[in-house]
Every structure is written in structure tokens, then in C-alpha cells.
Amino acid sequence: MNIINIPITELAIAKTNVRYSTKKSDYSDLVPSVREKGILQSLLVRKNGQGYEVVAGGRRFMTLKFLESEGQELETIPCIVMKKGDDAAAIEASLIENVARLPMDEMAQYEAFNRLIKEGRSIEDVANVFGVTEIMVKRRLAIANLLPKIRQLYTNDKIDGESLRALTLASKQQQKDWLALCDDEEQRAPTGQALKRWLLGGENIATNVALFDLSDYKGEIIADLFGEEQYFSNPDSFWALQSTALENLKQSFVDDHWAKVEVMERGKRFHEWEYEARPKKKSGAVFIAVSERGEVEVHKGFLSRAEARKREKQEQGGPVTTKPAKAELTAPMQNYVELHRLAAIRLELLNHPTVAMRLVLAHIIAGSNLWLVKPEPQRPAKPEIGASVAANPATLAFEERRKELITLAGLDDTRSELVRPNSDGYAVSSLFAHFLKLRDDDVLRVLALAMAETLALGSEASESAAMTTRAKLNDWRPDQTFFDLLGNKQVLTAILSEIASPAVAEGNKAEPSKVQKAIIRDYLTGSNGRPQNADWLPPYFQFPANAYTHDSGIGVVENWKTVANLFAPAN
């Protein structure tokens, strides 16, 4: 590299500079210093045609251009000239300088990281050079999965960074659905945390994602009022049929002579930066991605970067690892060794309960051939119930805590739930190793999240936990869905008696349900001259739960009655 003085008229921002395509940069803090003392640090440039490109020092260059526009006469600018053609080094130089200075937004970081990847740098290289985690690099590169219109919305300040990050979790169809909401004047597209819940929450699987003939599905299909959208009422039946269809799809590619066909773990995204394009005749593989909503995306002609490097090494005559001609131990001998080892391990584990606790938690989260613990699916009977629960303050607070604890568990905070069993022995060991580094109280916090996610809806266990922990629903308030679903006249009269008075209930006993509900709302809000009773909770939302009628038939009431004696104080 050489240091030379270059006229400002011969300088321009390089495309490799991380500020080339970002939102307008703020250089106002540099103006007074540069006006008084000039440039104290040389710009990093490289030759481009008749002039030079500014690779690093973009804010200083823009400051000089601003001062020139004010009429200040500028002398030549001291510049360090790079070697021609080193795009990767240019991007690194620009990013290293700017990461330590004015923070760049997600789009700028994505564009810089992506250019480095295209120049042949690995994710590990990028992370090491700039002192960031590989997860952070992957999150920024995930922006590549976004439709151009979404990227443009962010560039134009139409959506914030949190929403942009949430959309990287979306399939192409989900992105299109979200953009349709943006374009609809009568609807509002969710953003931020609400967008994440919209993407990941619920199990509403649309019929148009099915790979199988709908006549094979024996359950109920739910349609909207216009008959334009239909959903499977039984997700388990859907997945049974979809899994068979996926195997058939996989076999069709095998029959088409693809060297490798992989159906990816459900919910795992296909990130192009982790793969290289390879045609079928050069061992290209097929990867089939399946979203939690049942959507299937086929990616043909790719190899993982690691596999691609391995094959390149083989093609260049490098050593090829081969399997031993004969196994050292027979299968019965391996079984003999494993059983004797397990006998000693089990005995010693009894002496280390805190170690066992960590191993239990790892098994709950990742599963094994002996463990299968599933999160409570929380399936709403109607879409409006799902929307109501999503808006519950307890739901919102739980999501925030879950994000914190998933990070504490060493997992990606974009994960929709902690417990995700896949019977992966390596995943169990990886989590176990991580938990051994945590304090007991932190392990217990993660364990509490695992238990909360897997607590069965409306069960004896959930009611027992509620009474033991003294749970409260103080932040819940009756919403439109509550009133829409409340139809029993006897119950409405009882609520009027409770929230107003027995006299008011008796006087309106013969009124239609609609009138009774309006009066209840008046008492809740203090409208139409009614005294306000804003803190009212129906007995269904108290602990223990109760009913207005003797023959309740309410699960949470009956379940607690079944086990209440087990928790009664000792005499």
C-alpha cells in the first residue's frame, strides 16, 4: 500500500464501503474537527478507472464533501492506496473501521457480510475478523431470505429492525401473506413481537400446503366465512399424511438419480450461505425444507460448504478416509461393553444429583430414543381465541422471559420454543455440556421454562401448579371474544348479580343476552351512569376455578376437585 495525496474531485465512495448503500449517514459530529484541523487519519482507497474509490473513511470523505459545498477550499487528501482487485480485504477494512465507530443497521451489516461471503470468506472468517459471534453473522445473512420488497420497506424506514429480524424466520409464502396485509387498507400488518407471534404461533395449517390428496384426510376441514381459506382441524392427522407424502417426494428425486436427497428437520430453514450450488452431475443434492405451517420448499442442486470442500479435496487427489475393513468388536461384544459401562454410570449418577438434573433438562429439550417430551400445542378452537390469548399480558410477558431463557440455554433466541425433541444424541450432549457451565439457579430457571412449555392444557397438573405457586390472572380483562363466547342466560344473570347487584340481575333477567352483556360492560367501564367494577374476575379465572351452576362440566373445576385433597394442609 502507498500513501499519496489525491484531489477530492478524484474520489468517490466505493461499492465495497459499508456505507455505500445504507441510509443517510450522520457525520455532523466530525464537521467541527475536520473544519478546524483537517483530516488526521488517511482515507483507505483503491484505483478505479481515472479516479479512486474510498474503501474506508466514508464519513470523513462525506464531511469533506459537505465542507466543500460550503465553499471551503480543500487541499489534496492523504490516502492509502490498496492493491487492485482485493474486494474482500476492502470490505473487511471498511467494516472493521465502522463497527468500532457509528453503529450500522441490520441491512448495512447484511450487505457487507454477504459481499465477504461471495468473495470466498467463511462465516467463521467473518466472525473472527470483526470480533462478533457466528450466530450474529448468520442472523444478518438471513436477510438474504427476504423478498426484495421487504428489504425496500426497511430501507425506506417503513418497518423497524425488530420486524426485519422477525421476517427472516418467515417462509416465502408467509412473507407474501405479510406483504398482502401491508397492502390491504382495511387490515394492519403485525410488527415487532406481534409479528413474531403471527409467524410462529398457533397450529393453523392451511389445506393448500398439503402434498397429499385432500380426500385422504378424514378429519374436519375448517373454512372461513368466504370459503377462500381452509385449514386442517387435526394437525396430527395432517402431519401423518404429509410425512408419507414427503417420503414419496424424496423417493421421486432418488429415482431421478440425485446423489443425495435430504428432508430437513421440521422448522429448520434452508440458508443459502451455508451451501454452494452444484449441478446433479457434480454430486449436487436436493434439500427439502418443511416449515411449522406445513409449507414445503425444494432446493435442488446444492452441497453444504463442508461437503463441497471435502469433494474438492478428493478431486485434487487428497487422502480419502475409508471405513475399516472389519469392525474391531462384534455387535454382541459392543452390547456387552455398553451394558457393563452403563451399570457403573447409573450407580455413580446417584451420587451427583445436580449433574443428573442437568442431564434431565438436556433430555427434555432435545429428546432421545427413550425420551419424548412435547410442548403443549395450545390449539385454539377458533382463530379469535388465539388472537385473544396472544394479547393477554401474561402471554406477552412469558414470551419475553422465554427469549431470555432460551439465550441462557445457549440456543438461538429466534427459536420459537425451548423444548424441541429430535432424538439427537449430539444435541443432548451439547446442551448437557452447556448446562454444566451454569449455576444451579440458572439451570433451574431454564428447567422452569421447559416445565412451563410442557404443562398440559386444563390438566390436574396445571391446576395443581397454579394452586401451589399462587398464580393470578389479575391482568386479564374481559374482551370481545369473552362476551362473544358467553351464551348461557343463567350465567349472564349470575354475572349481573355479582358485578352489579341481585336486584339488577332480577330486573334484567328476561332481557336478551345482548342487553345483559351491554349492562355488564357498562359496569366494567363505568359507562351510562353505572358504578365501575373494573377489577371483576369471573370465577373461571380465579384460583381455584369455580362455576356459577352446580352441574358445571368445566374441566379446570373438576380436575382441581379430583386432586385438591392431595394438597390439603396436614392436620
C-alpha angles and dihedrals in degrees: 000000000000130000114224137157113248129187113246090237089068094053131088135164111271120233087234090060107105090227094055096095103017129108115283109300122228111233097157091112090062098049099083094047096045091044090055104033106017124222111338096178122051121243118243109233142160134205117271117174110300094346143031136267121226104230098173127014098052095150091050090049092049089049090054091049089051092051089048089054088054089059099259112148110232127204122214116300121241108238138177109223116216127209115272120265101014097130096159093051090047093053091046092051092050095045095045090054095047099042087063092046131038108003113247123221125246095265093052092049091048092052093048095046091044092053090052091050090051088051089059102265117140124229089251090053092051092048093048096046094052100034096242132123123267088237090059090051091048092049091054092045089052086075085078087075092062123101113250092245091059091050089050091052089056093045089053092049092248093127131026131238094261091056091046090054091047091052091057085072092058127099118233090261092051089051090052091048091051092048089051089057089050090054094046110094092200096053135055122226112227118244137187116001091352088058091052091051090047090053099042108022129095130010101255101148114188119223092231091072094060116115090196133073109274090224088070090062110090100186131087121287115212119212130191121243092269095046090234097115127041131187137193112248093203112052092183092059090046093053092047090057094038091052091054090048090050090054089051090049090050091050091052090060091045089052087050087062100251108161094225134014119185128187102206124224111278111269094017112127124224105235111194094207089068091058141051125221112253126170120233093255090058095052096273113170136213120238119194114200119199121195126211087253090059096254115148125210121186119208112191127191105026139125127192112255091244092052091046091054090048092053092046089054091051092048090052091054098259123155115287119211112230130190118255112268091235132019114250092225130036118234093256090049091051088050089051092052094045095050094050091047092049090053090059094041094051092050093049093045088065087066093054110054094163090054090048090051090057092047090050091053092049090052093048091053102040103021129210139213086284100037127065114164115164130196116248103263093213092209111192115219089221133022091242090058090054091050091049093051091046089057094049109116089227090057092050093047091048091053091053092049091045092054090052094048095045087056089048088054088058095250132126109277090221087071110116095217138009098228111067110150116203102153090242111157092196091053091052092051092045092053091043091053090050094049091051087065094053128085118253093252092053091049089051090052091054090044089054089055091050090051092046092052093050099043107123117244115256093352132144087250094055092048091047090051090049093054094043094050094037093235118195137200095201093134094054117100129182110268133188092273091056092055093042091055095043107092110143109111092203090055093047091053090049091051091051090052090050100042097037116009140289088259093056090047093050093046092054099036094111095045120109118266090252091060093046091051091050090053091049090052090050091056092047093052101029092240130154093022095302118139109251121248099180097158096058117133123185114233090252088071098044125092114270094029119232139183137230093227130053093232094055104159087193112145099213090051096048094042093055092048088055095057104023093101090060090064099041115125114263115254 
